[in-house]
mmCIF file of C-alpha atoms in Angstrom:
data_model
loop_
_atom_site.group_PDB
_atom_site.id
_atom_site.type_symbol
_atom_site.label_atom_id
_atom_site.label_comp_id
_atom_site.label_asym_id
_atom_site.label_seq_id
_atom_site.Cartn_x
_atom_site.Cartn_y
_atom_site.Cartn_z
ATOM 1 C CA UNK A 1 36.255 -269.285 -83.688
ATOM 2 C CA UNK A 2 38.640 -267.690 -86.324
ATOM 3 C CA UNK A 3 36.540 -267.737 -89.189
ATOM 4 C CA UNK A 4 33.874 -265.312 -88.240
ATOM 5 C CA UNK A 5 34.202 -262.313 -90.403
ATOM 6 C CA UNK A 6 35.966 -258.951 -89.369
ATOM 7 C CA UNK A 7 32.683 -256.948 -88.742
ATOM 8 C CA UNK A 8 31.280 -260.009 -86.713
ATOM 9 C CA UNK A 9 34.222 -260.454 -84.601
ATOM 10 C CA UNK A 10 34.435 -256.643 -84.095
ATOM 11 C CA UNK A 11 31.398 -256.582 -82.366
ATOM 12 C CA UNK A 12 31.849 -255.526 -78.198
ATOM 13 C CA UNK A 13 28.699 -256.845 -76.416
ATOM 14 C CA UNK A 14 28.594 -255.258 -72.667
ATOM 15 C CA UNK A 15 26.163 -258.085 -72.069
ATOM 16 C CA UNK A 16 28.697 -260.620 -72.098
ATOM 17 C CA UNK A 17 27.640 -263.019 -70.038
ATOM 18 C CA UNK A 18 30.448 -263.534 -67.473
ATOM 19 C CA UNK A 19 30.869 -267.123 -65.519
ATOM 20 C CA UNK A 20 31.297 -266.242 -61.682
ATOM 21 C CA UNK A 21 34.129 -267.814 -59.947
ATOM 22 C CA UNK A 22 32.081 -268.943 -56.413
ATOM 23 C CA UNK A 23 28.863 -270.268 -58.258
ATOM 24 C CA UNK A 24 31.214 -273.106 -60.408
ATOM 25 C CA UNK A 25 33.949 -274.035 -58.675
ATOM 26 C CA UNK A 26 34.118 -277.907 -58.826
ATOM 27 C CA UNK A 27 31.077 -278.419 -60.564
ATOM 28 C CA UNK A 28 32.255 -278.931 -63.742
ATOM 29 C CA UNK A 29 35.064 -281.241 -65.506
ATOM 30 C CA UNK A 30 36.499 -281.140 -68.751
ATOM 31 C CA UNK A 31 35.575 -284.468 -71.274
ATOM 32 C CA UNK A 32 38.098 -287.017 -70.906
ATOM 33 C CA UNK A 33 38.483 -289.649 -73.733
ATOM 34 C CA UNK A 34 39.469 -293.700 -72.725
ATOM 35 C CA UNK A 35 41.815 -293.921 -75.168
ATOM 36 C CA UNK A 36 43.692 -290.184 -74.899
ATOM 37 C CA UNK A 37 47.525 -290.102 -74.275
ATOM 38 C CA UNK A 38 48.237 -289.176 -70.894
ATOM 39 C CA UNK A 39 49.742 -285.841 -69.823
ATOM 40 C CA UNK A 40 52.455 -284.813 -67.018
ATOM 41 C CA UNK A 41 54.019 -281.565 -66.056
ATOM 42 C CA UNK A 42 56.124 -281.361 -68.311
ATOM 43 C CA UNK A 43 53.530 -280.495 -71.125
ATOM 44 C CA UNK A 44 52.245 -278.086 -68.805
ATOM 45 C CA UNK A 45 55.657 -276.391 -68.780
ATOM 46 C CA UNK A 46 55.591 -276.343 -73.022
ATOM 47 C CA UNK A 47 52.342 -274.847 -73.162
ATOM 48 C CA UNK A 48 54.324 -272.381 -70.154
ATOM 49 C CA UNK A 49 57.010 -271.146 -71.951
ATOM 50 C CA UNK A 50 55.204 -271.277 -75.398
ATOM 51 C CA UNK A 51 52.957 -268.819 -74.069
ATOM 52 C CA UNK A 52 55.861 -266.886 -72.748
ATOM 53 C CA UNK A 53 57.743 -266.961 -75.838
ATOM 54 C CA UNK A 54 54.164 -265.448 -77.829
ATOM 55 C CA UNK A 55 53.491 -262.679 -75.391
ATOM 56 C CA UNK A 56 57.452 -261.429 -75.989
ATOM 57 C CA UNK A 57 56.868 -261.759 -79.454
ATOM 58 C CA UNK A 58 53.801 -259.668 -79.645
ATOM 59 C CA UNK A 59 54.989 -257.136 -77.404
ATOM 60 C CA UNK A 60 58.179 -256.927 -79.767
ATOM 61 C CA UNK A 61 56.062 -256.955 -83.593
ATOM 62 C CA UNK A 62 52.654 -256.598 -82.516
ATOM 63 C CA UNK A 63 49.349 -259.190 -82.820
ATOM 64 C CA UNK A 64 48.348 -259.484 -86.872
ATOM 65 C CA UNK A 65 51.219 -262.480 -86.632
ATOM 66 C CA UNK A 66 51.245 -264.073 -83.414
ATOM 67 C CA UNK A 67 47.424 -264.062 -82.827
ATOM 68 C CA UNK A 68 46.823 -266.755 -85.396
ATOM 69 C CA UNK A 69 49.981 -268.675 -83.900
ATOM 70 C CA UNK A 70 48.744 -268.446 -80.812
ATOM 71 C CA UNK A 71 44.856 -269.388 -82.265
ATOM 72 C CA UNK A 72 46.913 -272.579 -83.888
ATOM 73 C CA UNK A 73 48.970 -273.915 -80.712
ATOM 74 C CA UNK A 74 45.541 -273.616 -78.591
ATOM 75 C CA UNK A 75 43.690 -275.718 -81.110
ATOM 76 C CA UNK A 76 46.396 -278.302 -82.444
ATOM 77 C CA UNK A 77 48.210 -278.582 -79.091
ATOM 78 C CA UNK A 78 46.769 -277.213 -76.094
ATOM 79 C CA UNK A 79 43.286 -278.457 -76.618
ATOM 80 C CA UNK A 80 43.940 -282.427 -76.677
ATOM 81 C CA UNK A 81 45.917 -281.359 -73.593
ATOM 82 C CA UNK A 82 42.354 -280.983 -72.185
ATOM 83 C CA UNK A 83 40.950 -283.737 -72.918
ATOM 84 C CA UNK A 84 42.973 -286.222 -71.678
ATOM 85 C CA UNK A 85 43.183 -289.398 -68.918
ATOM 86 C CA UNK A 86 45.580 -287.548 -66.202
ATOM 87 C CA UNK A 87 46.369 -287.050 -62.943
ATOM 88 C CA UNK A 88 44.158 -284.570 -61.124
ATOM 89 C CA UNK A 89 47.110 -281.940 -60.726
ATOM 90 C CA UNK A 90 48.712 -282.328 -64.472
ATOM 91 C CA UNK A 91 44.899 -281.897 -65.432
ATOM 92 C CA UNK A 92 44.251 -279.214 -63.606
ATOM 93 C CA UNK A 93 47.624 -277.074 -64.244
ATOM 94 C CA UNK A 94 47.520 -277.574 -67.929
ATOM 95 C CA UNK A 95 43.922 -276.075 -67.638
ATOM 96 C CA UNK A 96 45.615 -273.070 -65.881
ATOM 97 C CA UNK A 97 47.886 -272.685 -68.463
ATOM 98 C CA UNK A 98 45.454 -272.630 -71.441
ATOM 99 C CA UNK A 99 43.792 -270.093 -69.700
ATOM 100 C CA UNK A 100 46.558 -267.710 -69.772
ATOM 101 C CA UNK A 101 46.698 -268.538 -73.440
ATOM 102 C CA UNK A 102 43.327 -267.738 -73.923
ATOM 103 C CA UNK A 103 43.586 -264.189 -72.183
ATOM 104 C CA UNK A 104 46.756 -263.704 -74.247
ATOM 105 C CA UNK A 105 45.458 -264.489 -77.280
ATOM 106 C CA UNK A 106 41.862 -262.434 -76.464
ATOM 107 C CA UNK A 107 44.475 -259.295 -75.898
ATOM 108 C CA UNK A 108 46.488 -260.113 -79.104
ATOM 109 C CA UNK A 109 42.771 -259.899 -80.976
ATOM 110 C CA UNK A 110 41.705 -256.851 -79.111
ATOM 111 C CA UNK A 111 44.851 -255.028 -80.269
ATOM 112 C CA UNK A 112 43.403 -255.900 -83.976
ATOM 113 C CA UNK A 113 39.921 -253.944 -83.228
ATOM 114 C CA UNK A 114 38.193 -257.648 -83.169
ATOM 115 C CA UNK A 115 36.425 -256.955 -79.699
ATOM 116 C CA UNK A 116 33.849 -259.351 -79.825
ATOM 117 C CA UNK A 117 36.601 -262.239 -80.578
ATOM 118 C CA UNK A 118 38.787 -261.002 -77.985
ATOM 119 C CA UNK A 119 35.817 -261.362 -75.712
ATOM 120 C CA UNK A 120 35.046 -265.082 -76.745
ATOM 121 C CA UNK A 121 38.814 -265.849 -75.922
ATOM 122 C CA UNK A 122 38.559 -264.247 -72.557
ATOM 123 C CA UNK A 123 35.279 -265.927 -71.660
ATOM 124 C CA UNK A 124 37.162 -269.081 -72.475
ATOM 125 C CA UNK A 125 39.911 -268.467 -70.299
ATOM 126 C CA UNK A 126 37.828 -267.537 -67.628
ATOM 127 C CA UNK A 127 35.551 -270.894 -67.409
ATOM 128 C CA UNK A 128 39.489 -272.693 -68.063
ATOM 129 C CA UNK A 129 40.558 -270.877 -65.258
ATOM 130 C CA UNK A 130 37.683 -272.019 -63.152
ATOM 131 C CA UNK A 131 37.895 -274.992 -63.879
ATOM 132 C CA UNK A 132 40.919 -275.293 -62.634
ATOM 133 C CA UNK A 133 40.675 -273.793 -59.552
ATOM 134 C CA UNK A 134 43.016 -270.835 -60.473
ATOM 135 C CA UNK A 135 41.264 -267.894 -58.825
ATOM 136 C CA UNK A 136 44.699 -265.885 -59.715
ATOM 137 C CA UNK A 137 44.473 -266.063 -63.496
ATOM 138 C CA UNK A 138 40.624 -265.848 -63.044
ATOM 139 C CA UNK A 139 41.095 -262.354 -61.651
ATOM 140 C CA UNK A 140 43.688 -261.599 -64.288
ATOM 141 C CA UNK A 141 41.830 -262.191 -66.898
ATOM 142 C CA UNK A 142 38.517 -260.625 -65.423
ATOM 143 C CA UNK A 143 41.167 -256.844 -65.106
ATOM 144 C CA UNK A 144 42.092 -257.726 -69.439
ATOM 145 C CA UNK A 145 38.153 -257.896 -69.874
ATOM 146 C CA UNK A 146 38.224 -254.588 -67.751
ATOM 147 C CA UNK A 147 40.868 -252.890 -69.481
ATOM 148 C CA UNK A 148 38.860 -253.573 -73.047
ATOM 149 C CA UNK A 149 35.474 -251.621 -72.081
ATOM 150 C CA UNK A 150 37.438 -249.009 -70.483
ATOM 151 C CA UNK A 151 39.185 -248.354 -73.542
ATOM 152 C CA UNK A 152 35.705 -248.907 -75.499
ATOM 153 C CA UNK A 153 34.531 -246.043 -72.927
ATOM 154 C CA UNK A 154 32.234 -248.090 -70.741
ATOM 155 C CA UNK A 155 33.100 -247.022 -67.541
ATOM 156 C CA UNK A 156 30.537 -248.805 -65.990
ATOM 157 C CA UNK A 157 31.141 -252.255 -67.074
ATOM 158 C CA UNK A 158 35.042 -251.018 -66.692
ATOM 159 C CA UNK A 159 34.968 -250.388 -62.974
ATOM 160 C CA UNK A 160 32.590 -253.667 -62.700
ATOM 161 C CA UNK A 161 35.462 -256.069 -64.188
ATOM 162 C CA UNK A 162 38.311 -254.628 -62.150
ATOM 163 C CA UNK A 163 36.226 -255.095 -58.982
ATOM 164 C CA UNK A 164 35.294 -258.588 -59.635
ATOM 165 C CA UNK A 165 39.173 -258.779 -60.715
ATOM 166 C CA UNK A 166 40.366 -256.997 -57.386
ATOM 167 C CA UNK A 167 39.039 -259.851 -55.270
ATOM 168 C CA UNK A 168 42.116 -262.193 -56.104
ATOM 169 C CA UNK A 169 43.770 -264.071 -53.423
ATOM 170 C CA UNK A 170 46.856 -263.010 -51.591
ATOM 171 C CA UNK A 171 49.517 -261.629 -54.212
ATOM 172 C CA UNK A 172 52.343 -259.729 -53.591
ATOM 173 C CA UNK A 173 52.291 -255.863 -53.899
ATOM 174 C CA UNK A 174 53.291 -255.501 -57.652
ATOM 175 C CA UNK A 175 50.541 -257.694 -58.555
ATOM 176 C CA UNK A 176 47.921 -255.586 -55.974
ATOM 177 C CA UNK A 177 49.535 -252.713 -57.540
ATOM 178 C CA UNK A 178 48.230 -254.038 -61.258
ATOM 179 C CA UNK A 179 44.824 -254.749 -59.920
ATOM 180 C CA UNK A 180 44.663 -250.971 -58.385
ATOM 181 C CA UNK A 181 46.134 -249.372 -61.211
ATOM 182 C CA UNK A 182 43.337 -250.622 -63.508
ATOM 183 C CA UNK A 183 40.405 -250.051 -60.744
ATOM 184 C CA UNK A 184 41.709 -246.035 -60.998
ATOM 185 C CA UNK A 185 41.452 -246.006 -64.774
ATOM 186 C CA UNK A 186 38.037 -247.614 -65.286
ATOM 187 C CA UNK A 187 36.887 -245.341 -62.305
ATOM 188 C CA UNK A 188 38.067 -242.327 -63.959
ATOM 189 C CA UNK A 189 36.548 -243.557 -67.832
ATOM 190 C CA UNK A 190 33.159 -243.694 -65.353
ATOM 191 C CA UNK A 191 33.503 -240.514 -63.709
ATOM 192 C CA UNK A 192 34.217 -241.489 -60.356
ATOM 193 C CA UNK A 193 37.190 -239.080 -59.786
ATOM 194 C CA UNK A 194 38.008 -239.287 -56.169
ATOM 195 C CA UNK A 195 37.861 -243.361 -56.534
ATOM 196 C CA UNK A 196 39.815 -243.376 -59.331
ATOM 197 C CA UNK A 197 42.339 -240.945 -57.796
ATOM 198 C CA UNK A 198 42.334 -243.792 -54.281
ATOM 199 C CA UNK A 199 42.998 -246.370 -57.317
ATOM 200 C CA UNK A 200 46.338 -244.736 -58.137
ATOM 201 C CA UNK A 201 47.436 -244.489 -54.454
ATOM 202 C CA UNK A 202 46.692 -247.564 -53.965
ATOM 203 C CA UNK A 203 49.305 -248.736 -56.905
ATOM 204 C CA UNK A 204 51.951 -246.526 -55.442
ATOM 205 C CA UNK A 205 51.263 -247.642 -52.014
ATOM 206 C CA UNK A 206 52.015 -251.247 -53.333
ATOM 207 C CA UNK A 207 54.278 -250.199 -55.538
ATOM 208 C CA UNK A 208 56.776 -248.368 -53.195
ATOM 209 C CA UNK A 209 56.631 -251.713 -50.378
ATOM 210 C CA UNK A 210 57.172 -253.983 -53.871
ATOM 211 C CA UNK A 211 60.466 -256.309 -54.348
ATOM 212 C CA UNK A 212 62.762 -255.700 -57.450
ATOM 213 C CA UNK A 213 61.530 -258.755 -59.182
ATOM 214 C CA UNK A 214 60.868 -258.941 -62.315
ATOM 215 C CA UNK A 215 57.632 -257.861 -64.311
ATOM 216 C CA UNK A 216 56.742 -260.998 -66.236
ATOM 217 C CA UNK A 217 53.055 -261.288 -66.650
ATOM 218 C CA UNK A 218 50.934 -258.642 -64.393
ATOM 219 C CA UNK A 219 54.842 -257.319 -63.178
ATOM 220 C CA UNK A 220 54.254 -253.479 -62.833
ATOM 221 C CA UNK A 221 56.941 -250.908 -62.505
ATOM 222 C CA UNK A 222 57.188 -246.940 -61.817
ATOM 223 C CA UNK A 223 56.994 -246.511 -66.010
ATOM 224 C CA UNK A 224 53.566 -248.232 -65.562
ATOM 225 C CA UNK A 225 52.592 -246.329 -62.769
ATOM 226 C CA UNK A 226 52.963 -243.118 -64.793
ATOM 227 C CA UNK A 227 50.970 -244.366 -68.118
ATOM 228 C CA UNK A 228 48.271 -245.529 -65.435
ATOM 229 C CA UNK A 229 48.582 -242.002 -64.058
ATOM 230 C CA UNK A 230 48.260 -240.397 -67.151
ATOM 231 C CA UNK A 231 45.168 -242.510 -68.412
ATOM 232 C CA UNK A 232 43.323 -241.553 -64.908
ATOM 233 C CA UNK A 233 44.312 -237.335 -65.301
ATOM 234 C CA UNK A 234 43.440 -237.383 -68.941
ATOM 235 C CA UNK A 235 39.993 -239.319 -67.844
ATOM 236 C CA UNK A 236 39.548 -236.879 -65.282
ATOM 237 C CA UNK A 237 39.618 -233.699 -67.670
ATOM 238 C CA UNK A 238 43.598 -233.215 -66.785
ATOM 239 C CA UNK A 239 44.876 -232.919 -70.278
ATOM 240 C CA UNK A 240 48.210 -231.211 -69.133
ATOM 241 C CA UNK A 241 48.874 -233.485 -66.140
ATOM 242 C CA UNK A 242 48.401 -236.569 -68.489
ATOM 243 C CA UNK A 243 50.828 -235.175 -71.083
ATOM 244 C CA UNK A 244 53.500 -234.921 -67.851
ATOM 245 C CA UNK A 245 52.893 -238.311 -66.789
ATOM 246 C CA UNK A 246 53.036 -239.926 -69.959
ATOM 247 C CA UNK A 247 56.575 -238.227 -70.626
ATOM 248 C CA UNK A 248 57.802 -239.205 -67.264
ATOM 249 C CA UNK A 249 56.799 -242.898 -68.496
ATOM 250 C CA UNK A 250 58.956 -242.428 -71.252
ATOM 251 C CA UNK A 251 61.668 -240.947 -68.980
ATOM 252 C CA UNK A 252 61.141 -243.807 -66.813
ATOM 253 C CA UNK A 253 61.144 -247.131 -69.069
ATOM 254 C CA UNK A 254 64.165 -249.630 -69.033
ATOM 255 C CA UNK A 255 65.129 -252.389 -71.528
ATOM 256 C CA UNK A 256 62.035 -254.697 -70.266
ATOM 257 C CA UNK A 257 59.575 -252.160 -72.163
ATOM 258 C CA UNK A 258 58.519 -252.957 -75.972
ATOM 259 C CA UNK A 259 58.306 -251.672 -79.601
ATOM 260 C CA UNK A 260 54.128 -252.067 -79.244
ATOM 261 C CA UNK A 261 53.743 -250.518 -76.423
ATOM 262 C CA UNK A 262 56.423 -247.502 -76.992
ATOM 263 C CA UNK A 263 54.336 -247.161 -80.703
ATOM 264 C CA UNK A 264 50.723 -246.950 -78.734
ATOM 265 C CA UNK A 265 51.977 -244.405 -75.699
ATOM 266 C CA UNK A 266 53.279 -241.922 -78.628
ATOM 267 C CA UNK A 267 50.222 -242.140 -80.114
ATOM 268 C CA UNK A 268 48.422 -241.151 -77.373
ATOM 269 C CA UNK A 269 51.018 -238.403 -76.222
ATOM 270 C CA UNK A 270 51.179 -236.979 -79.632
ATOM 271 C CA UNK A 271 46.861 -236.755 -79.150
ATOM 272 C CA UNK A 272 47.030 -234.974 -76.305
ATOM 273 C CA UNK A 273 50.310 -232.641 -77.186
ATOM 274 C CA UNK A 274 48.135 -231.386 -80.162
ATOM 275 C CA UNK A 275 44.755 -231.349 -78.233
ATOM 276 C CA UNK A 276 46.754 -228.812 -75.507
ATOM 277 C CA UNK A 277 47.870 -226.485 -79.087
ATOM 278 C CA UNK A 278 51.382 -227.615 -79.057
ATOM 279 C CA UNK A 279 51.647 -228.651 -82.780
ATOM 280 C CA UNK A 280 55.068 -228.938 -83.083
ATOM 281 C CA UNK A 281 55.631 -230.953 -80.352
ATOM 282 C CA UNK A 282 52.571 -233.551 -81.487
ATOM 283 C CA UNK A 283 54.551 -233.899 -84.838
ATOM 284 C CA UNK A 284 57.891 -234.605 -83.379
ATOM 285 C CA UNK A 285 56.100 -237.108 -81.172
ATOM 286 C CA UNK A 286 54.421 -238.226 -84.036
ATOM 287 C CA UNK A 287 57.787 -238.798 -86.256
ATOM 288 C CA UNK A 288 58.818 -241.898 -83.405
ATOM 289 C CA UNK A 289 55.528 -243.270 -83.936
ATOM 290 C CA UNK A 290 56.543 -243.470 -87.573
ATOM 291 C CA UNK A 291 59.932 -243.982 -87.229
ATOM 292 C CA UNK A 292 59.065 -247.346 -85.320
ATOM 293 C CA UNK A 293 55.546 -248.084 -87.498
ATOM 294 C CA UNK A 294 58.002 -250.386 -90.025
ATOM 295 C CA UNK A 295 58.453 -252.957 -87.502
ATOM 296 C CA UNK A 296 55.413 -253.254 -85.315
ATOM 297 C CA UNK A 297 52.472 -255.253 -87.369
ATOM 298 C CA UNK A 298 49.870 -254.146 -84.976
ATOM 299 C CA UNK A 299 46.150 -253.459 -86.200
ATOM 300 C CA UNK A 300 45.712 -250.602 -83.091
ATOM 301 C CA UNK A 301 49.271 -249.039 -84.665
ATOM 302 C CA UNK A 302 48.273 -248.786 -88.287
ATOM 303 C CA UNK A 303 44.687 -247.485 -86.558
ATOM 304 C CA UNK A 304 47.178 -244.481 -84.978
ATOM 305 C CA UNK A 305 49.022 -244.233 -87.775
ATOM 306 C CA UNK A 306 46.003 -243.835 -89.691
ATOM 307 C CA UNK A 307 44.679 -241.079 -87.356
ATOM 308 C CA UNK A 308 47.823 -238.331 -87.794
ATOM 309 C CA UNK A 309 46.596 -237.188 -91.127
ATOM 310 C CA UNK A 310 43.446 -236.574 -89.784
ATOM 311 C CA UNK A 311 43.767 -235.044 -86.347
ATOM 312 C CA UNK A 312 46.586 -233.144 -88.832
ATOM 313 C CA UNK A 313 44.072 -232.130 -91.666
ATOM 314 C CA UNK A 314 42.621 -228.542 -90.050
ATOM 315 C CA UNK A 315 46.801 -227.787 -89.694
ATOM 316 C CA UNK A 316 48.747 -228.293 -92.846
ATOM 317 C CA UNK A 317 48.996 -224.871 -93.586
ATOM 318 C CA UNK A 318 52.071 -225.120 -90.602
ATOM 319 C CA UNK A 319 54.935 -226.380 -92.082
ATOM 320 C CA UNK A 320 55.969 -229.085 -89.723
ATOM 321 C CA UNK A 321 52.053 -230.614 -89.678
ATOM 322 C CA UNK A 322 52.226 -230.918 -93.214
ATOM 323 C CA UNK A 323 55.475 -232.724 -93.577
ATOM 324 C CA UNK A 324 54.613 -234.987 -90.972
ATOM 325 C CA UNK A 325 50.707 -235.457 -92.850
ATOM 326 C CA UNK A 326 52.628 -236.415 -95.967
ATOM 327 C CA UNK A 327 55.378 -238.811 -93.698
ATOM 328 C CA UNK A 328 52.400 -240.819 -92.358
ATOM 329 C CA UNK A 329 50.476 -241.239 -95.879
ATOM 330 C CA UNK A 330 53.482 -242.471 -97.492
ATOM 331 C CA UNK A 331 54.552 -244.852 -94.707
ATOM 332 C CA UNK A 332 50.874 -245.922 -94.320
ATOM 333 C CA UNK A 333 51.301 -246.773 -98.477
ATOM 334 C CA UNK A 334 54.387 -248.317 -98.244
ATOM 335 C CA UNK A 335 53.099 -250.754 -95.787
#
């Protein structure tokens, strides 16, 4: 799986052929050697917290060095998991489990660009998933595969996914709240305003009747609610009203929010700042992107960082553009 080459793994197929949750339930079983060691909860619980540990670490320095740790614990450790003599429940929880890894490790490759790779890891997790009778993780990993051709700009296939993915069981209403969220962005990437706007008050319908809990995996907060807000204005022709709701994000995030995910959201504010004419505001957005570039190794941040110097180019005879121009060449170098 990791040796196809970059432009081959790039490639985003909308054709992806999708296995549906009702048609395969039960009917298949993973290969089971005679002589395999048996498994137990507990190496359900490594694989657990290992995938834990990998999605913090990502979040905190980006995918270019946990992706092939993650690609390396699926193959070496996770795998012979599957393939073992166990008890029906072990069995089917550690096949749970490596489908969360999968989806993890699809998003880690997606954040590189590799969109065709990231695709192959979510397929994976999804028939994992289904094997193991997890309809939860199913769904979650149907809304990541919904979240990738919405950013690609295929609304279509977008609002597809997050339906499929908004027929998961009973949850509580943080996790309907994640499934709604995403419904009202792929909506609005299809032009279907007035469903995407019913998305987003759906999420703060389930948001405001939510617990304090934790995030975790799928956790959503009022900082989330405002990037989703933002994605569905700007998607909607709002330029303006997606510039306000990304800086209320910003206003609104806490200690549980990351390096990778503070680096992408400037990006994107600094876009749209310069897109409404407010240059100098873009290129003091731009300087945190930069200012935090040194420690994320993210392929979708040095794509951003990349960007400034272009979106940039038609203003360097303004003082601040061109200082900030130079700032991202020579950080982009010294990289």
């Amino acid at each position: 799986m990791e040796r196809r080459t970059f432009l081959e793994a790039s490639l985003f197929s909308i054709a992806v052929q999708i296995p549906e949750w009702q048609d395969s339930v039960g009917r298949t079983e993973a290969i089971r050697s005679g002589d395999a060691q048996r498994i137990g909860m507990t190496d359900v619980e490594l694989v657990t917290r290992m995938t834990d540990r990998l999605w913090k670490v990502f979040e905190e320095f980006g995918g270019r060095h946990t992706r092939p740790l993650a690609a390396q614990f699926l193959v070496n450790t996770v795998a012979p998991g599957l393939h073992t003599r166990s008890p029906d429940a072990p069995h089917r929880a550690m096949l749970s489990a490596a489908a969360f890894l999968c989806y993890l490790t699809g998003w880690m490759a997606e954040d590189e660009a590799l969109h065709g790779l990231a695709q192959r890891y979510y397929v994976k997790g999804l028939e994992l998933a289904r094997e193991g009778g997890d309809h939860l993780t199913y769904c979650h990993v149907l809304r990541g595969m919904s979240v990738q051709a919405a950013d690609l700009g295929h609304g279509p296939d977008a609002v597809r996914l997050a339906d499929a993915a908004a027929a998961a069981p009973a949850t509580g209403p943080r996790m309907r709240a994640f499934f709604a969220a995403q419904r009202g962005y792929a909506a609005a990437v299809a032009g279907e305003k007035r469903t995407a706007l019913n998305g987003i008050r759906e999420t703060e319908k389930s948001l405001d009747i939510a617990d304090s809990g934790a995030g975790g995996f799928g956790g959503f907060s009022y900082s989330t609610l405002a990037y989703a807000t933002s994605q569905v204005r700007y998607h909607s022709g709002d330029v303006k009203g997606s510039v306000d709701s990304l800086n209320l994000h910003f206003r609104l995030r806490d200690e549980s929010d990351t390096p990778r995910s503070a680096l992408r959201f400037n990006a994107l504010l600094a876009q749209r700042q310069l897109e409404m004419g407010h240059l100098e505001e873009a290129c003091t957005t731009w300087g945190a992107v930069l200012d935090g570039y040194h420690a994320v190794r993210s392929g979708r941040a040095e794509r951003h960082a990349a960007e400034i110097h272009r979106l940039l180019r038609p203003h360097l005879a303004h003082r601040a553009a061109r200082e900030t121009s130079e700032r991202a060449r020579h950080t982009i170098r010294a990289r």
